[in-house]
Coordinates of C-alpha atoms and ligand atoms in Angstrom, one line a residue:
M1 CA 87.1 -169.9 41.3
K2 CA 85.0 -172.7 39.9
T3 CA 81.3 -171.6 39.8
V4 CA 78.2 -172.8 38.0
N5 CA 79.3 -170.4 35.3
S6 CA 82.2 -172.8 34.4
I7 CA 79.9 -175.7 33.6
N8 CA 77.4 -176.2 30.8
F9 CA 74.5 -178.1 32.5
L10 CA 72.7 -179.1 29.3
N11 CA 71.5 -182.7 29.8
K12 CA 73.1 -182.7 33.3
R13 CA 71.5 -183.4 36.6
A14 CA 72.9 -181.1 39.3
V15 CA 72.6 -182.2 42.9
I16 CA 72.7 -179.0 44.8
R17 CA 73.3 -178.4 48.6
V18 CA 71.3 -175.3 49.4
D19 CA 70.6 -173.6 52.7
F20 CA 66.8 -173.6 52.9
N21 CA 66.8 -173.5 56.7
V22 CA 64.2 -170.8 56.8
P23 CA 62.2 -169.7 59.8
L24 CA 58.6 -171.1 60.0
N25 CA 55.7 -169.9 62.2
D26 CA 53.3 -172.2 64.1
A27 CA 51.2 -172.5 60.9
F28 CA 54.4 -173.7 59.0
E29 CA 54.4 -170.5 57.0
I30 CA 57.8 -169.1 56.0
T31 CA 58.4 -165.8 57.9
D32 CA 61.6 -164.9 56.0
S33 CA 62.4 -166.4 52.6
T34 CA 65.8 -164.6 52.1
R35 CA 67.7 -167.9 52.0
I36 CA 65.4 -169.3 49.3
K37 CA 65.7 -166.1 47.2
A38 CA 69.5 -166.2 47.5
A39 CA 69.7 -169.6 45.8
I40 CA 67.5 -168.6 42.8
P41 CA 70.2 -167.2 40.5
T42 CA 72.2 -170.5 40.8
L43 CA 69.2 -172.6 40.0
K44 CA 68.1 -170.4 37.1
K45 CA 71.5 -170.6 35.5
I46 CA 71.4 -174.4 35.5
L47 CA 67.8 -174.5 34.2
K48 CA 68.6 -172.0 31.5
D49 CA 71.5 -174.2 30.3
G50 CA 69.0 -177.1 29.9
G51 CA 69.8 -179.1 33.0
S52 CA 67.7 -180.6 35.8
I53 CA 68.1 -180.1 39.6
V54 CA 67.9 -182.1 42.7
L55 CA 67.8 -179.8 45.8
M56 CA 69.0 -181.0 49.2
S57 CA 68.9 -179.0 52.4
H58 CA 68.4 -179.3 56.2
L59 CA 65.7 -177.5 58.1
G60 CA 66.0 -177.0 61.9
R61 CA 67.5 -179.5 64.2
P62 CA 65.4 -182.6 64.2
K63 CA 66.6 -185.0 66.8
E64 CA 64.2 -187.9 66.4
G65 CA 64.4 -188.7 62.7
P66 CA 61.5 -187.7 60.4
T67 CA 59.2 -185.2 62.1
S68 CA 56.4 -183.3 60.3
K69 CA 57.4 -180.1 62.0
Y70 CA 60.8 -180.1 60.2
S71 CA 59.6 -181.4 56.9
L72 CA 60.7 -179.5 53.8
K73 CA 57.3 -180.1 52.3
H74 CA 56.3 -176.8 54.0
I75 CA 58.6 -174.9 51.7
V76 CA 57.9 -176.5 48.3
A77 CA 55.3 -173.9 47.3
E78 CA 57.6 -171.0 48.1
V79 CA 60.6 -172.4 46.2
S80 CA 58.3 -173.0 43.3
K81 CA 57.0 -169.4 43.5
Q82 CA 60.5 -167.9 43.7
L83 CA 61.9 -170.0 40.9
G84 CA 58.8 -169.6 38.7
T85 CA 58.6 -173.3 37.9
A86 CA 57.0 -176.4 39.5
V87 CA 59.0 -178.2 42.2
L88 CA 58.6 -181.9 42.8
F89 CA 59.1 -183.3 46.3
T90 CA 60.1 -186.7 47.6
N91 CA 59.4 -187.4 51.3
D92 CA 62.8 -189.1 51.9
C93 CA 66.3 -189.0 50.5
M94 CA 67.4 -192.6 50.2
S95 CA 64.4 -194.8 49.1
D96 CA 64.2 -196.5 45.7
E97 CA 61.3 -194.1 45.0
A98 CA 63.5 -191.1 45.7
F99 CA 66.1 -192.3 43.3
L100 CA 63.5 -193.2 40.7
K101 CA 62.2 -189.6 40.9
S102 CA 65.6 -188.1 40.6
S103 CA 66.7 -190.3 37.7
S104 CA 63.5 -189.7 35.9
L105 CA 63.9 -185.9 35.9
K106 CA 63.7 -184.3 32.5
N107 CA 65.7 -181.2 31.5
G108 CA 64.2 -178.2 33.2
E109 CA 62.7 -180.1 36.1
V110 CA 63.4 -179.6 39.8
L111 CA 63.1 -182.1 42.7
L112 CA 63.4 -181.2 46.4
L113 CA 64.6 -184.0 48.7
E114 CA 63.2 -184.3 52.3
N115 CA 65.2 -182.9 55.2
L116 CA 68.8 -184.3 55.2
R117 CA 68.9 -184.2 59.0
F118 CA 66.2 -186.9 59.2
Y119 CA 69.2 -189.1 58.8
K120 CA 71.8 -189.2 61.6
E121 CA 74.4 -190.1 59.0
E122 CA 74.2 -186.5 57.6
E123 CA 75.7 -184.7 60.5
K124 CA 78.1 -187.6 61.2
G125 CA 79.5 -187.1 57.7
D126 CA 78.9 -190.8 56.9
E127 CA 80.8 -191.8 53.8
A128 CA 78.4 -194.5 52.6
F129 CA 75.4 -192.1 53.0
A130 CA 77.3 -189.4 51.1
Q131 CA 78.2 -191.7 48.3
K132 CA 74.5 -192.8 48.0
L133 CA 73.4 -189.1 48.0
S134 CA 75.9 -188.4 45.2
K135 CA 73.9 -190.8 43.0
H136 CA 71.1 -188.2 42.8
G137 CA 73.1 -186.2 40.3
N138 CA 76.1 -186.2 38.0
V139 CA 77.3 -182.7 39.0
Y140 CA 77.6 -181.5 42.6
V141 CA 77.0 -177.8 43.4
N142 CA 77.5 -176.4 46.9
D143 CA 75.6 -173.2 47.5
A144 CA 75.1 -173.5 51.2
F145 CA 77.6 -171.1 52.8
G146 CA 75.7 -171.2 56.2
T147 CA 76.7 -174.8 56.7
A148 CA 80.1 -174.8 54.9
H149 CA 81.9 -174.9 58.3
R150 CA 80.4 -178.4 58.9
S151 CA 81.9 -181.6 57.6
H152 CA 78.5 -183.1 57.0
A153 CA 77.7 -185.7 54.3
S154 CA 76.0 -183.2 52.0
T155 CA 78.2 -180.2 52.6
A156 CA 81.7 -181.7 52.3
V157 CA 82.0 -185.5 52.2
I158 CA 79.8 -185.9 49.1
A159 CA 82.2 -183.9 47.0
K160 CA 84.8 -186.7 46.9
F161 CA 82.4 -188.7 44.7
F162 CA 82.6 -186.2 41.9
T163 CA 85.6 -185.5 39.6
P164 CA 87.0 -181.9 39.8
E165 CA 85.2 -180.9 36.6
N166 CA 81.9 -182.1 38.0
K167 CA 81.8 -180.0 41.2
C168 CA 81.6 -176.3 41.7
F169 CA 80.3 -173.5 43.9
G170 CA 76.9 -171.8 43.4
F171 CA 76.7 -168.0 43.3
V172 CA 76.0 -167.6 47.1
M173 CA 79.1 -169.6 48.0
A174 CA 81.2 -167.9 45.4
G175 CA 80.1 -164.4 46.5
E176 CA 80.9 -165.2 50.2
V177 CA 84.3 -166.8 49.5
E178 CA 85.3 -163.9 47.2
S179 CA 84.4 -161.3 49.7
I180 CA 86.2 -163.0 52.5
N181 CA 89.3 -163.3 50.4
K182 CA 89.1 -159.6 49.5
V183 CA 89.4 -159.0 53.2
L184 CA 91.8 -161.7 54.3
T185 CA 94.2 -162.1 51.5
Q186 CA 93.9 -159.2 49.1
S187 CA 93.0 -156.4 51.5
Q188 CA 93.8 -152.8 50.5
K189 CA 95.4 -151.0 53.3
P190 CA 94.5 -149.5 55.8
F191 CA 92.4 -152.6 56.8
T192 CA 90.3 -152.0 59.9
A193 CA 88.5 -154.8 61.7
I194 CA 85.7 -153.8 64.0
I195 CA 84.9 -156.4 66.6
G196 CA 82.1 -156.1 69.1
G197 CA 79.5 -158.1 70.8
A198 CA 79.1 -159.6 74.2
K199 CA 82.0 -161.9 74.9
V200 CA 85.7 -161.8 74.5
S201 CA 85.9 -165.6 74.7
D202 CA 83.9 -165.9 71.4
K203 CA 86.2 -163.6 69.5
I204 CA 89.8 -164.4 70.8
L205 CA 90.7 -166.6 67.8
I206 CA 89.4 -164.1 65.4
I207 CA 91.3 -161.2 66.9
E208 CA 94.5 -163.4 67.0
Q209 CA 94.1 -164.1 63.3
L210 CA 93.4 -160.5 62.5
L211 CA 96.5 -159.4 64.3
G212 CA 98.4 -160.8 61.3
K213 CA 96.3 -159.0 58.7
A214 CA 94.7 -155.8 59.9
N215 CA 96.3 -152.4 60.5
N216 CA 93.6 -151.4 63.0
I217 CA 91.4 -153.4 65.3
I218 CA 88.5 -151.6 66.9
I219 CA 87.1 -153.3 70.0
G220 CA 83.6 -152.4 71.2
G221 CA 80.5 -153.9 72.8
G222 CA 80.3 -155.7 76.1
M223 CA 83.7 -157.4 75.4
A224 CA 85.5 -154.1 75.6
F225 CA 85.1 -153.9 79.3
T226 CA 87.2 -157.0 79.9
F227 CA 90.0 -155.2 78.0
V228 CA 89.4 -152.0 80.1
K229 CA 89.6 -153.9 83.4
A230 CA 92.7 -155.8 82.2
M231 CA 94.4 -152.5 81.7
G232 CA 93.5 -151.4 85.3
G233 CA 90.2 -149.5 84.7
Q234 CA 87.2 -149.5 87.0
I235 CA 84.2 -150.9 85.1
G236 CA 81.4 -151.0 87.8
K237 CA 79.0 -153.8 87.0
S238 CA 79.7 -153.8 83.2
L239 CA 80.0 -157.2 81.5
C240 CA 83.4 -158.8 82.3
E241 CA 85.0 -162.2 81.8
E242 CA 87.3 -162.4 84.8
D243 CA 88.9 -165.6 83.4
R244 CA 89.9 -163.7 80.2
L245 CA 91.7 -160.7 81.7
D246 CA 95.1 -162.2 81.0
T247 CA 94.1 -163.1 77.4
A248 CA 92.9 -159.5 76.8
K249 CA 96.2 -158.2 78.2
K250 CA 98.2 -160.5 75.9
L251 CA 96.2 -159.6 72.9
I252 CA 97.0 -155.9 73.5
E253 CA 100.7 -156.8 73.9
N254 CA 100.7 -158.9 70.8
A255 CA 99.1 -156.1 68.8
K256 CA 101.8 -153.7 70.0
Q257 CA 104.6 -156.1 69.0
K258 CA 103.0 -156.6 65.5
G259 CA 102.5 -152.9 65.0
V260 CA 98.7 -153.2 64.9
N261 CA 96.7 -150.3 66.4
I262 CA 94.2 -151.6 68.9
Y263 CA 91.4 -149.1 69.6
I264 CA 89.6 -149.6 72.9
P265 CA 86.8 -147.2 73.9
T266 CA 87.8 -144.3 76.0
D267 CA 84.3 -143.3 77.2
A268 CA 81.0 -145.1 77.6
M269 CA 77.3 -144.5 77.9
I270 CA 76.5 -146.0 81.3
A271 CA 73.2 -147.0 83.0
D272 CA 72.1 -147.7 86.5
N273 CA 70.3 -150.9 85.2
F274 CA 69.9 -153.0 82.1
A275 CA 66.8 -151.3 80.7
N276 CA 65.9 -148.9 78.0
N277 CA 64.5 -146.4 80.5
A278 CA 67.4 -146.7 82.9
T279 CA 69.1 -143.5 84.1
T280 CA 72.1 -142.9 81.8
K281 CA 75.1 -140.7 81.6
E282 CA 78.5 -140.6 79.8
C283 CA 81.7 -141.1 81.6
N284 CA 85.4 -142.0 81.2
I285 CA 85.4 -145.8 80.6
T286 CA 88.1 -146.4 83.2
Q287 CA 86.0 -144.7 85.9
I288 CA 82.6 -146.3 85.9
P289 CA 81.0 -145.8 89.3
E290 CA 80.0 -148.9 91.4
G291 CA 76.5 -150.1 90.6
W292 CA 76.6 -148.7 87.0
M293 CA 77.2 -150.5 83.7
G294 CA 78.5 -149.5 80.3
L295 CA 75.9 -150.3 77.6
D296 CA 77.3 -148.3 74.7
I297 CA 80.4 -146.5 73.6
G298 CA 80.5 -142.8 74.4
S299 CA 80.6 -139.7 72.1
A300 CA 84.4 -139.3 72.1
T301 CA 84.9 -142.9 71.2
I302 CA 82.2 -142.7 68.5
K303 CA 84.2 -139.8 67.0
Q304 CA 87.6 -141.6 67.2
F305 CA 86.3 -144.8 65.8
G306 CA 84.6 -142.9 63.0
E307 CA 87.8 -141.3 62.0
V308 CA 89.6 -144.6 61.8
I309 CA 86.8 -146.2 59.8
K310 CA 86.5 -143.4 57.3
N311 CA 90.2 -143.5 56.6
S312 CA 90.1 -147.2 55.9
K313 CA 90.2 -149.0 52.5
T314 CA 89.1 -152.4 53.8
I315 CA 86.6 -152.9 56.6
L316 CA 85.4 -156.0 58.4
W317 CA 82.6 -155.6 61.0
N318 CA 81.5 -158.2 63.4
G319 CA 79.5 -157.5 66.5
P320 CA 77.6 -154.4 67.8
M321 CA 79.2 -151.6 69.8
G322 CA 76.5 -151.7 72.5
V323 CA 73.1 -153.0 73.3
F324 CA 71.7 -151.7 70.1
E325 CA 68.4 -153.5 70.5
M326 CA 67.5 -150.8 73.0
S327 CA 67.2 -147.3 71.5
S328 CA 69.0 -145.7 74.5
F329 CA 72.1 -147.7 73.7
E330 CA 72.2 -147.9 69.9
K331 CA 74.0 -144.7 69.1
G332 CA 77.5 -146.3 68.8
T333 CA 76.4 -149.2 66.7
K334 CA 74.3 -146.9 64.5
Q335 CA 77.1 -144.4 63.9
V336 CA 79.6 -147.2 63.1
A337 CA 77.2 -148.5 60.5
F338 CA 76.8 -145.0 58.9
D339 CA 80.6 -144.5 59.0
I340 CA 81.1 -147.8 57.2
V341 CA 78.6 -146.6 54.6
E342 CA 80.6 -143.4 54.2
A343 CA 83.9 -145.2 53.8
T344 CA 82.3 -147.5 51.3
K345 CA 81.1 -144.5 49.3
N346 CA 84.7 -143.3 49.3
G347 CA 85.9 -146.6 47.7
A348 CA 86.5 -148.9 50.7
F349 CA 85.5 -152.6 50.5
S350 CA 83.2 -153.4 53.5
L351 CA 82.2 -156.8 54.7
I352 CA 79.6 -157.1 57.4
G353 CA 79.3 -160.6 59.0
G354 CA 78.1 -162.3 62.1
G355 CA 74.5 -162.3 63.4
D356 CA 74.1 -159.1 65.3
S357 CA 76.1 -156.7 63.0
V358 CA 73.9 -158.0 60.1
A359 CA 70.8 -157.4 62.3
A360 CA 72.1 -153.9 62.9
I361 CA 72.9 -153.0 59.3
N362 CA 69.4 -154.2 58.4
K363 CA 67.8 -152.3 61.3
Y364 CA 69.2 -149.1 59.7
N365 CA 68.4 -150.2 56.2
L366 CA 72.0 -149.9 55.1
A367 CA 72.5 -153.4 53.6
E368 CA 72.5 -152.0 50.1
Q369 CA 75.1 -149.4 50.9
V370 CA 77.9 -151.6 52.1
S371 CA 80.0 -153.9 49.9
Y372 CA 78.9 -157.3 51.2
V373 CA 76.6 -158.6 53.9
S374 CA 77.5 -162.2 54.8
T375 CA 74.7 -164.7 55.1
G376 CA 76.6 -167.2 57.3
G377 CA 77.5 -165.9 60.7
G378 CA 79.2 -169.0 62.1
A379 CA 80.7 -170.0 58.8
L380 CA 82.2 -166.5 58.3
L381 CA 83.8 -166.4 61.7
E382 CA 85.2 -169.9 61.3
Y383 CA 86.6 -169.0 57.9
I384 CA 88.5 -166.2 59.4
E385 CA 89.7 -168.3 62.3
Q386 CA 90.8 -171.3 60.1
G387 CA 91.6 -169.7 56.8
S388 CA 89.1 -172.0 55.0
L389 CA 86.1 -174.2 55.5
P390 CA 85.4 -177.9 55.0
G391 CA 82.7 -177.2 52.4
V392 CA 85.0 -174.8 50.5
K393 CA 88.1 -177.2 50.6
A394 CA 85.9 -180.1 49.4
I395 CA 85.2 -178.2 46.1
E396 CA 88.7 -176.9 45.6
E397 CA 90.5 -180.2 46.2
Ligands
AMP1 P1 77.5 -161.3 70.1 O1 76.4 -162.3 69.8 O2 78.6 -161.8 70.9 O3 77.9 -160.6 68.8 O4 76.8 -160.2 71.0 C1 75.8 -159.5 70.6 C2 75.0 -159.0 71.8 O5 75.9 -158.3 72.7 C3 73.9 -158.1 71.5 O6 72.7 -158.7 71.8 C4 74.1 -156.8 72.4 O7 73.0 -156.4 73.0 C5 75.1 -157.4 73.4 N1 75.9 -156.3 73.9 C6 76.6 -155.4 73.2 N2 77.3 -154.5 74.0 C7 76.9 -154.8 75.3 C8 77.2 -154.3 76.6 N3 78.0 -153.2 76.7 N4 76.7 -154.9 77.7 C9 75.9 -156.0 77.5 N5 75.6 -156.6 76.3 C10 76.1 -156.0 75.2

């Protein structure tokens, strides 16, 4: 894979798509700078070589063109602090002044462009806009995995204006792509995919893709109840997508045909209402009484899932096993997280991806004890569904 390590940046100006879409509070202070910190190794490598850097990113979803609220000026000081060097700023991306600033950069200097999404051309993937953006540098680096599933001007289209030897991945992108490939194309068997979360409809394509790759598919979370009902179980007022019952049934049949083991919970922690202080009890998942809902997997299921996970050599986890945000219903999700850690200690490769499973692994402070925690929820899921991403293809082509 072509990364910044394959290029010597001495006397080169790298135009880098980063993901600095960080959360800001009402006073425009950054509340979580993880994304800025993640990009620093890529930037340091380029500066160490003796190159200069033009950074481009989006921030939020500005709809009306330039808006102070979404200006990247709010993050300049933090980027500078994390990088340990001054960062210049230009309050647009396309003016003569912006190009004068980028073309005047000396080796070792860094310039941050204003929010790309102040231009409607960015999200439209406009070619002329992308071509003009490309003039900010002579090497293109994509290190924004979180937006790699978009065919935007700065994430994909721009790459065609650079020759193959002048475009590459940054370390964030490279790490993500390598870890996904370890799971999707080079997985050591048994490979277990753990899929949870609220809705079956969000995960159908992923489960279909995984049927061709995984040995075991564990289904948990709210979506499990659609599977249980599809197989004839009584699920009370648990989450259910009535219009997906057939799909769920077909997925189970397809799995059987392909020799993939599908694990659906056998018992559940049920509650009389959706609240942490609700009355709770455990029951067989096919016999949930009327008026009760399943909000977590039960103890027998936790044990069974744990055995499968601990016997795996490759693990992909997306989506919680229950309403883990409430302490009464976090047991299943928490135990799955600890089982993945144990499997990882025993040599398995574990990839955690998708918003809520990442939130869960962080809640239990286990991020350092799994193999890889993906930074791009939507991008990771789309990578699994499609087998690649526009932002990845654009560099590889
Ligand atoms: P997703 O974004 O699809 O991964 O779904 C994550 C959300 O699903 C979390 O906020 C969980 O609280 C919720 N969830 C998980 N299990 C259940 C359940 N049994 N009933 C209702 N919501 C659930």
